[in-house]
Tab-separated table of C-alpha atoms and ligand atoms in Angstrom:
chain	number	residue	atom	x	y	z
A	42	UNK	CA	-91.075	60.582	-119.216
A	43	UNK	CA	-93.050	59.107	-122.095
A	44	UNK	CA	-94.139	61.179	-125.344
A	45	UNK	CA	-97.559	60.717	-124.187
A	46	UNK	CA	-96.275	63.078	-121.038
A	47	UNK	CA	-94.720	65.568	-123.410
A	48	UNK	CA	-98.034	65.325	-125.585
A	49	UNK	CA	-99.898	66.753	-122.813
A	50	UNK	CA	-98.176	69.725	-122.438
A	51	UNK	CA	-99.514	70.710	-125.785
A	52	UNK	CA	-102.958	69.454	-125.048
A	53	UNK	CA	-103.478	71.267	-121.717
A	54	UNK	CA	-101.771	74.749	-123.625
A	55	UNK	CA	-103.606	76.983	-126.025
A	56	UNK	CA	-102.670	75.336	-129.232
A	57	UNK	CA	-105.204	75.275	-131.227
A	58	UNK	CA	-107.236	72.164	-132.554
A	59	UNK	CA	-106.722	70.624	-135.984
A	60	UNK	CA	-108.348	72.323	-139.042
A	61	UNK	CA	-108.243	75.845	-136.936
A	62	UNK	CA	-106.310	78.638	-138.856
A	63	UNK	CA	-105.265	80.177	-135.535
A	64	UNK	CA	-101.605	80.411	-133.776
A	65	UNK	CA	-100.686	79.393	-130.586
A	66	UNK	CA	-99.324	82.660	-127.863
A	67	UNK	CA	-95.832	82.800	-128.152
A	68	UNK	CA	-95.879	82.016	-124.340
A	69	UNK	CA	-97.273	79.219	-124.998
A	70	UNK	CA	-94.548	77.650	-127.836
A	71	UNK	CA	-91.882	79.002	-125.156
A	72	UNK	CA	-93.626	76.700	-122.529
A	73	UNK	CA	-93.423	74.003	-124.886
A	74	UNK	CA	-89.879	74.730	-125.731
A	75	UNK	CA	-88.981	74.203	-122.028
A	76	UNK	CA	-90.839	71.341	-121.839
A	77	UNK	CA	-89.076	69.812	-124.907
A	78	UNK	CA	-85.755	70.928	-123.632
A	79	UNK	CA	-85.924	68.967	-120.346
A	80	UNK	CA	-87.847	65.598	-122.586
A	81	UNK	CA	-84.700	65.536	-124.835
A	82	UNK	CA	-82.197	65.190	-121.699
A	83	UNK	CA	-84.697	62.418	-120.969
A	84	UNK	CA	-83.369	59.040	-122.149
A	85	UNK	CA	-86.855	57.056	-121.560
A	86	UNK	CA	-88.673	59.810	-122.969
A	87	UNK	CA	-85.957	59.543	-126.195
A	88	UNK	CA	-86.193	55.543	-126.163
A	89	UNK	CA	-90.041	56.225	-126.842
A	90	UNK	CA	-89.152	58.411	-129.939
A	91	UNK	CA	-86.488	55.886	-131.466
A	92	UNK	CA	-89.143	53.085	-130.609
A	93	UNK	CA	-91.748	54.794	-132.820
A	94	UNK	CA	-89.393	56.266	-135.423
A	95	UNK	CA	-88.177	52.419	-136.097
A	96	UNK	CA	-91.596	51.178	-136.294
A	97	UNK	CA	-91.954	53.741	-139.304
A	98	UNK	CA	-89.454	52.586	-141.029
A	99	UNK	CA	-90.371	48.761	-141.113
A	100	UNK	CA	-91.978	50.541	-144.397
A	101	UNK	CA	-90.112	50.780	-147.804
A	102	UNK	CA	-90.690	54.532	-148.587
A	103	UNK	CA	-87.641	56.893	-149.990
A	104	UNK	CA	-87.871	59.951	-146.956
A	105	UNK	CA	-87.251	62.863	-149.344
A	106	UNK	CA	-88.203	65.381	-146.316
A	107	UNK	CA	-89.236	64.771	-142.468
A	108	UNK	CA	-91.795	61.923	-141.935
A	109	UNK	CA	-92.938	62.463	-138.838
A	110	UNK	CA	-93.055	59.363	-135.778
A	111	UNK	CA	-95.922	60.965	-134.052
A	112	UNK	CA	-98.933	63.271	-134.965
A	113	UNK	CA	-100.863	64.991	-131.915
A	114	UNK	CA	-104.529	63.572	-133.390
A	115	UNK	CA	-106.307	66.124	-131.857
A	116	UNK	CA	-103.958	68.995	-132.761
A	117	UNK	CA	-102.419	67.687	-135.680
A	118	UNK	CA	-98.773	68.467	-133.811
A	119	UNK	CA	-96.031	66.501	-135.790
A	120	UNK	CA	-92.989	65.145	-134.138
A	121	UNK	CA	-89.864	63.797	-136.753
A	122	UNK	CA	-86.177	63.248	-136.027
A	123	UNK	CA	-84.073	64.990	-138.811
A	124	UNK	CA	-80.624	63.114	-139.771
A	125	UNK	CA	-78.194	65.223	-141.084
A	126	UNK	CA	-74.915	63.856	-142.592
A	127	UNK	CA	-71.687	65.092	-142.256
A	128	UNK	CA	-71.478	68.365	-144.400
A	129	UNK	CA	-75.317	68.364	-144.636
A	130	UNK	CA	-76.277	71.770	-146.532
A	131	UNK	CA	-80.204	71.551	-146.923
A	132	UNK	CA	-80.327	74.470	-148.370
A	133	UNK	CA	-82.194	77.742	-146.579
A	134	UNK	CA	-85.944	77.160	-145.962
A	135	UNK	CA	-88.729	79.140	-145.143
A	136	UNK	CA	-90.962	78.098	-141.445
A	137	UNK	CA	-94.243	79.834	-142.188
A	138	UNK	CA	-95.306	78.832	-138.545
A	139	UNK	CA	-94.466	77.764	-134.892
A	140	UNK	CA	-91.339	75.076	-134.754
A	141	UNK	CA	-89.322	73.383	-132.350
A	142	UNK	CA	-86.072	71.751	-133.143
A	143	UNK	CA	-83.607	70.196	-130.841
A	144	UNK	CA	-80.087	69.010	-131.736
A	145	UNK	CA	-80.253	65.402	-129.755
A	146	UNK	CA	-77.103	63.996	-131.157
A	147	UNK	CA	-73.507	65.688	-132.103
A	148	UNK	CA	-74.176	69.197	-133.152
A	149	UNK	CA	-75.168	71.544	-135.862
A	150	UNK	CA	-74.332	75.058	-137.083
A	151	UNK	CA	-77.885	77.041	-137.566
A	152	UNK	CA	-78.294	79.957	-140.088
A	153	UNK	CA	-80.595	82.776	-140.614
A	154	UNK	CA	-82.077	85.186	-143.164
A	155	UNK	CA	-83.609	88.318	-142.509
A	156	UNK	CA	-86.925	87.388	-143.618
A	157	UNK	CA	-88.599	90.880	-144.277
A	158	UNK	CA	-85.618	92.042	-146.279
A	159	UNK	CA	-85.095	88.826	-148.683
A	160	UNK	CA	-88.585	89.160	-149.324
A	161	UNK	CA	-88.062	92.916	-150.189
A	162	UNK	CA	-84.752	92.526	-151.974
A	163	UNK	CA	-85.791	89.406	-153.506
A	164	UNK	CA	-82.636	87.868	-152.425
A	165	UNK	CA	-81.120	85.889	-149.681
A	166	UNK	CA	-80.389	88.196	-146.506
A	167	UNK	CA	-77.843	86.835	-143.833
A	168	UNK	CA	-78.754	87.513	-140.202
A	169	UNK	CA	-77.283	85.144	-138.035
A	170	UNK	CA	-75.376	82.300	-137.670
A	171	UNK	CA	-74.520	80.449	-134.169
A	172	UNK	CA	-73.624	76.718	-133.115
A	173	UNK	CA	-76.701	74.192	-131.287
A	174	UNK	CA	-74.766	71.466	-129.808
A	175	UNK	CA	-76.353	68.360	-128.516
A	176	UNK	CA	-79.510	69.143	-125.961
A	177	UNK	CA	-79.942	72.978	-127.373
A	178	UNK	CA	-83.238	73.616	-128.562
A	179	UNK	CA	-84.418	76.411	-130.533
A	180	UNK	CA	-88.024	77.365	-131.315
A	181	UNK	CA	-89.454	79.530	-134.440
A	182	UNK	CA	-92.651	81.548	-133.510
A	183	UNK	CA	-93.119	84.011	-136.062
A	184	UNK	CA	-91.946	82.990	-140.217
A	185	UNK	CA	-88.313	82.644	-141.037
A	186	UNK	CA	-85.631	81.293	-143.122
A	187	UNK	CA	-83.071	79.532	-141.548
A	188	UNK	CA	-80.829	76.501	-142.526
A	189	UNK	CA	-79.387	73.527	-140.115
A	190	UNK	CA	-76.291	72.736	-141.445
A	191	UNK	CA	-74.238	69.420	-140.398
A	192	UNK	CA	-70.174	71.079	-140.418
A	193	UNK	CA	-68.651	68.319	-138.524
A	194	UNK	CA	-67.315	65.241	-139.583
A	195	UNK	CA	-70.046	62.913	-137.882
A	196	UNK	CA	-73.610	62.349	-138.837
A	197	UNK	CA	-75.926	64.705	-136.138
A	198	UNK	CA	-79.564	64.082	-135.702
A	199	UNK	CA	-82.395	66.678	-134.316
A	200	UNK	CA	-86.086	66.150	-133.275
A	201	UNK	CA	-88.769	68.634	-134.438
A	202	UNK	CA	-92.217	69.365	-132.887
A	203	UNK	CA	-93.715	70.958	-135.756
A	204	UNK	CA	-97.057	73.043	-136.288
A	205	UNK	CA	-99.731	71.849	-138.399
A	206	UNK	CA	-99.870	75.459	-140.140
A	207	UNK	CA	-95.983	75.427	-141.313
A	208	UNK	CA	-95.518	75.607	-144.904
A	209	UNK	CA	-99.083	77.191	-145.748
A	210	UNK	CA	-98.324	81.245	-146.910
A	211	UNK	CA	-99.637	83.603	-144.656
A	212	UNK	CA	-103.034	84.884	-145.754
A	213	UNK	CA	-101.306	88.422	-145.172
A	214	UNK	CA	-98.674	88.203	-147.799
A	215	UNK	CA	-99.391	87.978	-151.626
A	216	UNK	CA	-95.288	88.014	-152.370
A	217	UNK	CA	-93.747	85.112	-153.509
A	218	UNK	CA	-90.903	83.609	-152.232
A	219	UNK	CA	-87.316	85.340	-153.103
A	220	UNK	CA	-85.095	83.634	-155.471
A	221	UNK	CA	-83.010	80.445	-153.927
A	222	UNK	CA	-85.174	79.597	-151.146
A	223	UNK	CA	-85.449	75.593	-151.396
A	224	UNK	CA	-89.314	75.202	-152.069
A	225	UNK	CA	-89.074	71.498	-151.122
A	226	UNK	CA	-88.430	68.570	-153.887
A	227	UNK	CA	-91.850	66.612	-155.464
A	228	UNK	CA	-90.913	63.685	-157.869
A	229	UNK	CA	-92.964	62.851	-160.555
A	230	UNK	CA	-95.502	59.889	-159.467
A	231	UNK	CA	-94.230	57.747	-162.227
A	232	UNK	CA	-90.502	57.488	-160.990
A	233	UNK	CA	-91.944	57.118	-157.305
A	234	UNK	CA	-93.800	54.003	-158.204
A	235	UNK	CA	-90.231	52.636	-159.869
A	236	UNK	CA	-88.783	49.168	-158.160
A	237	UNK	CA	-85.190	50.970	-157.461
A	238	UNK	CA	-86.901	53.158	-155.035
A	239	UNK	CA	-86.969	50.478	-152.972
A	240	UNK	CA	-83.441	50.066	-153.013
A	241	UNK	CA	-82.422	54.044	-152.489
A	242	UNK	CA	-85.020	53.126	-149.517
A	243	UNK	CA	-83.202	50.317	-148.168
A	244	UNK	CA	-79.470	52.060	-148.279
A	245	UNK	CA	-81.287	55.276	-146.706
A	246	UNK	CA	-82.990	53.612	-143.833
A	247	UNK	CA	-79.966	51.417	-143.176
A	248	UNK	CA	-78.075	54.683	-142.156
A	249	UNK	CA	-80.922	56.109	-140.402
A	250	UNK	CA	-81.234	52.909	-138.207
A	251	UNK	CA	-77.663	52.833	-137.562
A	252	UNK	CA	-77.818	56.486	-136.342
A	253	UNK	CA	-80.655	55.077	-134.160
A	254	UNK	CA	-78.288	53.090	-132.762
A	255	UNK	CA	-76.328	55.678	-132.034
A	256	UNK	CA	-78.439	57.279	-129.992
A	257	UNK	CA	-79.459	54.281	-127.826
A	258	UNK	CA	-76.532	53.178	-127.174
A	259	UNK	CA	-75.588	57.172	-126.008
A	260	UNK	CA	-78.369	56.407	-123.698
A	261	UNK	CA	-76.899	53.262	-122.149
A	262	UNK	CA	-80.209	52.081	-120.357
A	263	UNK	CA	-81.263	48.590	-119.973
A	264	UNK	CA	-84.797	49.338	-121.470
A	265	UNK	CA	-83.331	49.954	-125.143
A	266	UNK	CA	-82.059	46.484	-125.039
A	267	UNK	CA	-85.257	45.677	-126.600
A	268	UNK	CA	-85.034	47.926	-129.377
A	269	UNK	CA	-81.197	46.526	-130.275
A	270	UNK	CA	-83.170	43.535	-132.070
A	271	UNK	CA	-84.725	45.940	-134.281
A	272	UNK	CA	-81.578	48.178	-135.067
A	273	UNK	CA	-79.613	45.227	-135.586
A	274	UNK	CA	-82.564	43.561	-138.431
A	275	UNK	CA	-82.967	47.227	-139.949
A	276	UNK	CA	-79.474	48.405	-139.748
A	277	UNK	CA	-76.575	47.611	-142.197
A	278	UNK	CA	-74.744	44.138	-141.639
A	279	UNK	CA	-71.672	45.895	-140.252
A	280	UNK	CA	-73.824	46.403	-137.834
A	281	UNK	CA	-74.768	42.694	-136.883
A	282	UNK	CA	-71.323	41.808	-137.212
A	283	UNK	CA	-69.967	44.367	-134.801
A	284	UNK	CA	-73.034	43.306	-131.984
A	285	UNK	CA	-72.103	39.661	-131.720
A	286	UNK	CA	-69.878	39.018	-133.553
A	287	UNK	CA	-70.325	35.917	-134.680
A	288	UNK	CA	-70.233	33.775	-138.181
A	289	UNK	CA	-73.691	34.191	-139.967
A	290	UNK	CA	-72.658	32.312	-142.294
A	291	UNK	CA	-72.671	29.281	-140.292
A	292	UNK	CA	-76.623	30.151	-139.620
A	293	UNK	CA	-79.388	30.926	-142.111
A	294	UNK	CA	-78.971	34.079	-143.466
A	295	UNK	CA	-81.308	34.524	-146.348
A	296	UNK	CA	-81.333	38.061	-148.205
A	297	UNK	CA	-84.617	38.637	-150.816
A	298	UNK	CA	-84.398	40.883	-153.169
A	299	UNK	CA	-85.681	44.519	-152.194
A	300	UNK	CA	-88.375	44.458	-154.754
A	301	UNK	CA	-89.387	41.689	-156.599
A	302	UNK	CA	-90.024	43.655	-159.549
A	303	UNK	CA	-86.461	45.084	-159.572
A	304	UNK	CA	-84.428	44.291	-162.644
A	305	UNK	CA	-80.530	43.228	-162.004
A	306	UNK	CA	-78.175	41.951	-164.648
A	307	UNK	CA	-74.425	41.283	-164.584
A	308	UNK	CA	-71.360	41.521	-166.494
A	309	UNK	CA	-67.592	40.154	-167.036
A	310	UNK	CA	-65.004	42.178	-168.352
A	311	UNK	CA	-61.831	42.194	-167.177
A	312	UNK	CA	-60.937	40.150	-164.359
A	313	UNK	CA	-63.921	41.092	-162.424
A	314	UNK	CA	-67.992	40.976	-162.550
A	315	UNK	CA	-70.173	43.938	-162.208
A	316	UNK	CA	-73.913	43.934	-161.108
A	317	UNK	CA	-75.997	46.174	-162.692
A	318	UNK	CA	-79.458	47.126	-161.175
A	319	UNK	CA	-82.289	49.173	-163.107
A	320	UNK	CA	-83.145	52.869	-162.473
A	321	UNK	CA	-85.235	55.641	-163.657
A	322	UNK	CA	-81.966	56.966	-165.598
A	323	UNK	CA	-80.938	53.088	-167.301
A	324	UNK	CA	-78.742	50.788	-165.439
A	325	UNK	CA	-76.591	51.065	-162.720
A	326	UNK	CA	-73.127	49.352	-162.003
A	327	UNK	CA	-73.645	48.796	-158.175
A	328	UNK	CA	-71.095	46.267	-157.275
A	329	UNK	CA	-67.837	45.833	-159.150
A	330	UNK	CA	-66.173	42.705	-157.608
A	331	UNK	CA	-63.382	39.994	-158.932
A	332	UNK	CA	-64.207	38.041	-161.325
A	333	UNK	CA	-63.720	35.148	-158.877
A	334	UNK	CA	-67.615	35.931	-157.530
A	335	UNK	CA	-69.025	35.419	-160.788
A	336	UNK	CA	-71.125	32.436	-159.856
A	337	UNK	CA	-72.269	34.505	-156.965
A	338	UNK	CA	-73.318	37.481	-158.679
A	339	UNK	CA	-74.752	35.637	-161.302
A	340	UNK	CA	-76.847	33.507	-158.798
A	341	UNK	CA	-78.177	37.233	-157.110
A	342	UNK	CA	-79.270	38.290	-160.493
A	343	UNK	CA	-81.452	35.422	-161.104
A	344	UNK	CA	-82.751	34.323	-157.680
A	345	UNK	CA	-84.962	36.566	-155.941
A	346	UNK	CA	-84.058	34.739	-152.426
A	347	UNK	CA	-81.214	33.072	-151.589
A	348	UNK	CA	-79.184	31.601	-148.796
A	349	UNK	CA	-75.258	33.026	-148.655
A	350	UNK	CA	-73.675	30.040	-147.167
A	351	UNK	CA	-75.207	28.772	-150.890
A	352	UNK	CA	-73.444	31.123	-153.202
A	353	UNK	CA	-71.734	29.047	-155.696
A	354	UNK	CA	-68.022	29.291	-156.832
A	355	UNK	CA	-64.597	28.852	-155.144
A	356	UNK	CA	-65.216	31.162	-151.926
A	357	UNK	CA	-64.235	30.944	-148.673
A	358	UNK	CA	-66.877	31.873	-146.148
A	359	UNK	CA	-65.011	34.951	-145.625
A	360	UNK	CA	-65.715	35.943	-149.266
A	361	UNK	CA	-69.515	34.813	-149.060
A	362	UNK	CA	-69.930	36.846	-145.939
A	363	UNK	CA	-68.889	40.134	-147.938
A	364	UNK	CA	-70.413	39.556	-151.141
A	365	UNK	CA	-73.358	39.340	-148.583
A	366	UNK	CA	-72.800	42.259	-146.999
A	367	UNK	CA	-72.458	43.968	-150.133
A	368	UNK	CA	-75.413	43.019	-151.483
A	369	UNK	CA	-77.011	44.453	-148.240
A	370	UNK	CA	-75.056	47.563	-148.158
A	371	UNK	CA	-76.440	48.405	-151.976
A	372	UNK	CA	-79.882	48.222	-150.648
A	373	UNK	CA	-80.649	45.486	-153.803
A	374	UNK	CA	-81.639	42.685	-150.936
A	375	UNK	CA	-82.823	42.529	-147.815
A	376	UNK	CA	-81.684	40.983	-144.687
A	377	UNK	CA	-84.546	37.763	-143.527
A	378	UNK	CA	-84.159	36.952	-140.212
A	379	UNK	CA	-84.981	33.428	-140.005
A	380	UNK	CA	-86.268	31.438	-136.408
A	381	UNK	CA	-83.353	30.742	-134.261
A	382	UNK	CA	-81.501	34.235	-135.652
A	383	UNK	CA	-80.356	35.033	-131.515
A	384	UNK	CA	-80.009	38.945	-130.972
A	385	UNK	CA	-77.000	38.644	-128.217
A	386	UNK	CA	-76.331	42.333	-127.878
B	1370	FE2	FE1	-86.172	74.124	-140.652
């Protein structure tokens, strides 16, 4: 099954066309929930998702709330995996229409509010609170506040078909939200257009691809060999390292800084050499090393693009390989792939 497939069971359903203030029948979102259910058991059908989702995030944005991989054109039905790390509290949110969310990796613990009586009260009611391990999928039809929460000690990751009409307030109801109900997070424009976003963008889509991963790998089929190339380029070096295995530093392996406008300093104090990067809130100490990696560090704040095998100073290759991955990890360069870079996983 491809998403296309699972795309047609909304199309041939009631669900109404984009721009149409309507609902679909409940029976309808239940059919869908079925049909969801059996896709997410699917591994060529998940494939497809991870496929698109890493295609999204060849871009640079900061994800501050589901982007989604796929939008239904004609219905304007969004589909978005959801990565939850371990001990993940979102905080309790409010679904003002039809949802679908299935846990497709590890597990989460869901929690509801008794909608009608926080909105009375004007505070949080509990209602209910029950486990959704991996392949359980739940469905919202009419609005509620609920919370996926990430107990365990591993990351977990859910997809969500979601309606066009979530988020807008009922045309019913004049209340406004109770107290404590996350209303969602908008950053001024200004600090969105900063360089360093770039960088919280990097380190965030580094663990998102290596959750990808994850989930390919779960799926063990020979088709997602293709997509290893991609996880492997996105993902954090660890994750190179642990595919092949073998000495990058003997091949080219450039790194570029994230953004060229982004500001990075260093200093020496005591035995060791810290590199600072710019922020919205002043400067950051990102990567405290020994002061035997000076050179290096020096040579990363001043060049935007640079080869590791050239870091200066007295390093082994050893050394140059983790200042490398360091400077990866921090999200302040970016990995280059250059011709000849062999994907053997
Ligand atoms: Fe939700």
């Amino acid at each position: 099954m491809k998403l296309q497939d699972l795309c047609e069971v909304f199309c041939t359903s009631d669900f109404p066309g984009l721009g149409v203030q309507a609902h679909p029948n409940r029976s309808s979102v239940l059919e869908a929930r079925a049909a969801v259910t059996a896709a997410v058991q699917d591994d060529e059908l998940l494939l497809d998702c991870v496929a698109r989702e890493l295609a999204m995030l060849e871009n640079h944005e900061l994800r501050r709330s589901l982007v989604p991989f796929h939008i239904i054109s004609d219905l304007g039905i969004a589909f978005a995996f959801g990565y939850h790390p371990p001990g993940a509290r979102p905080g309790p949110h409010e679904h003002t229409a039809w949802t679908i969310t299935a846990v497709c990796r590890n597990e989460l613990e869901m929690r509801t509010w008794d909608r009608d009586e926080s909105y009375r009260r004007r505070e949080l009611v509990p209602k209910n609170r029950f486990q959704a391990v991996s392949g359980r999928v739940g469905f919202v039809y009419d609005p509620c506040i609920h919370e996926p929460r990430n107990v365990s000690a591993d990351w977990s990751m859910s997809l969500h078909v979601i309606s066009p009409l979530d988020g807008e307030r009922p045309t019913s109801e004049t209340e406004s939200p109770p107290p404590g109900l996350d209303m969602g997070f908008m950053p001024s424009p200004e600090a969105d257009q900063h360089p360093y976003r770039r960088v919280q963008a990097a380190r965030q889509r580094q663990t998102f691809v290596r959750e990808l991963h994850g989930l390919i790998t779960s799926t063990g089929r020979r088709q997602a060999r293709d997509l290893y190339g991609q996880c492997l380029r996105l993902g954090p070096p660890g994750l190179r390292r642990a595919a092949d295995g073998r000495d990058h530093i003997e091949q080219s392996w450039t790194l570029t800084r994230t953004h060229p406008g982004l500001a990075l300093d260093h200093h020496r104090a005591d035995g060791s050499v810290t590199l600072y990067a710019q922020t919205p809130a002043g400067a950051s100490a990102e990567i405290v090393i020994d002061d035997v990696a000076c050179a290096a560090i020096e040579l990363a704040a001043r060049e935007q693009s640079f080869e590791v095998r050239d870091l200066p100073g007295a390093l082994s290759s050893e050394e140059r390989r983790s200042i490398g991955e360091a400077l990866e990890r921090t999200g302040l360069t970016l990995f280059h792939p250059q011709a000849g870079w062999l994907i053997t996983a």
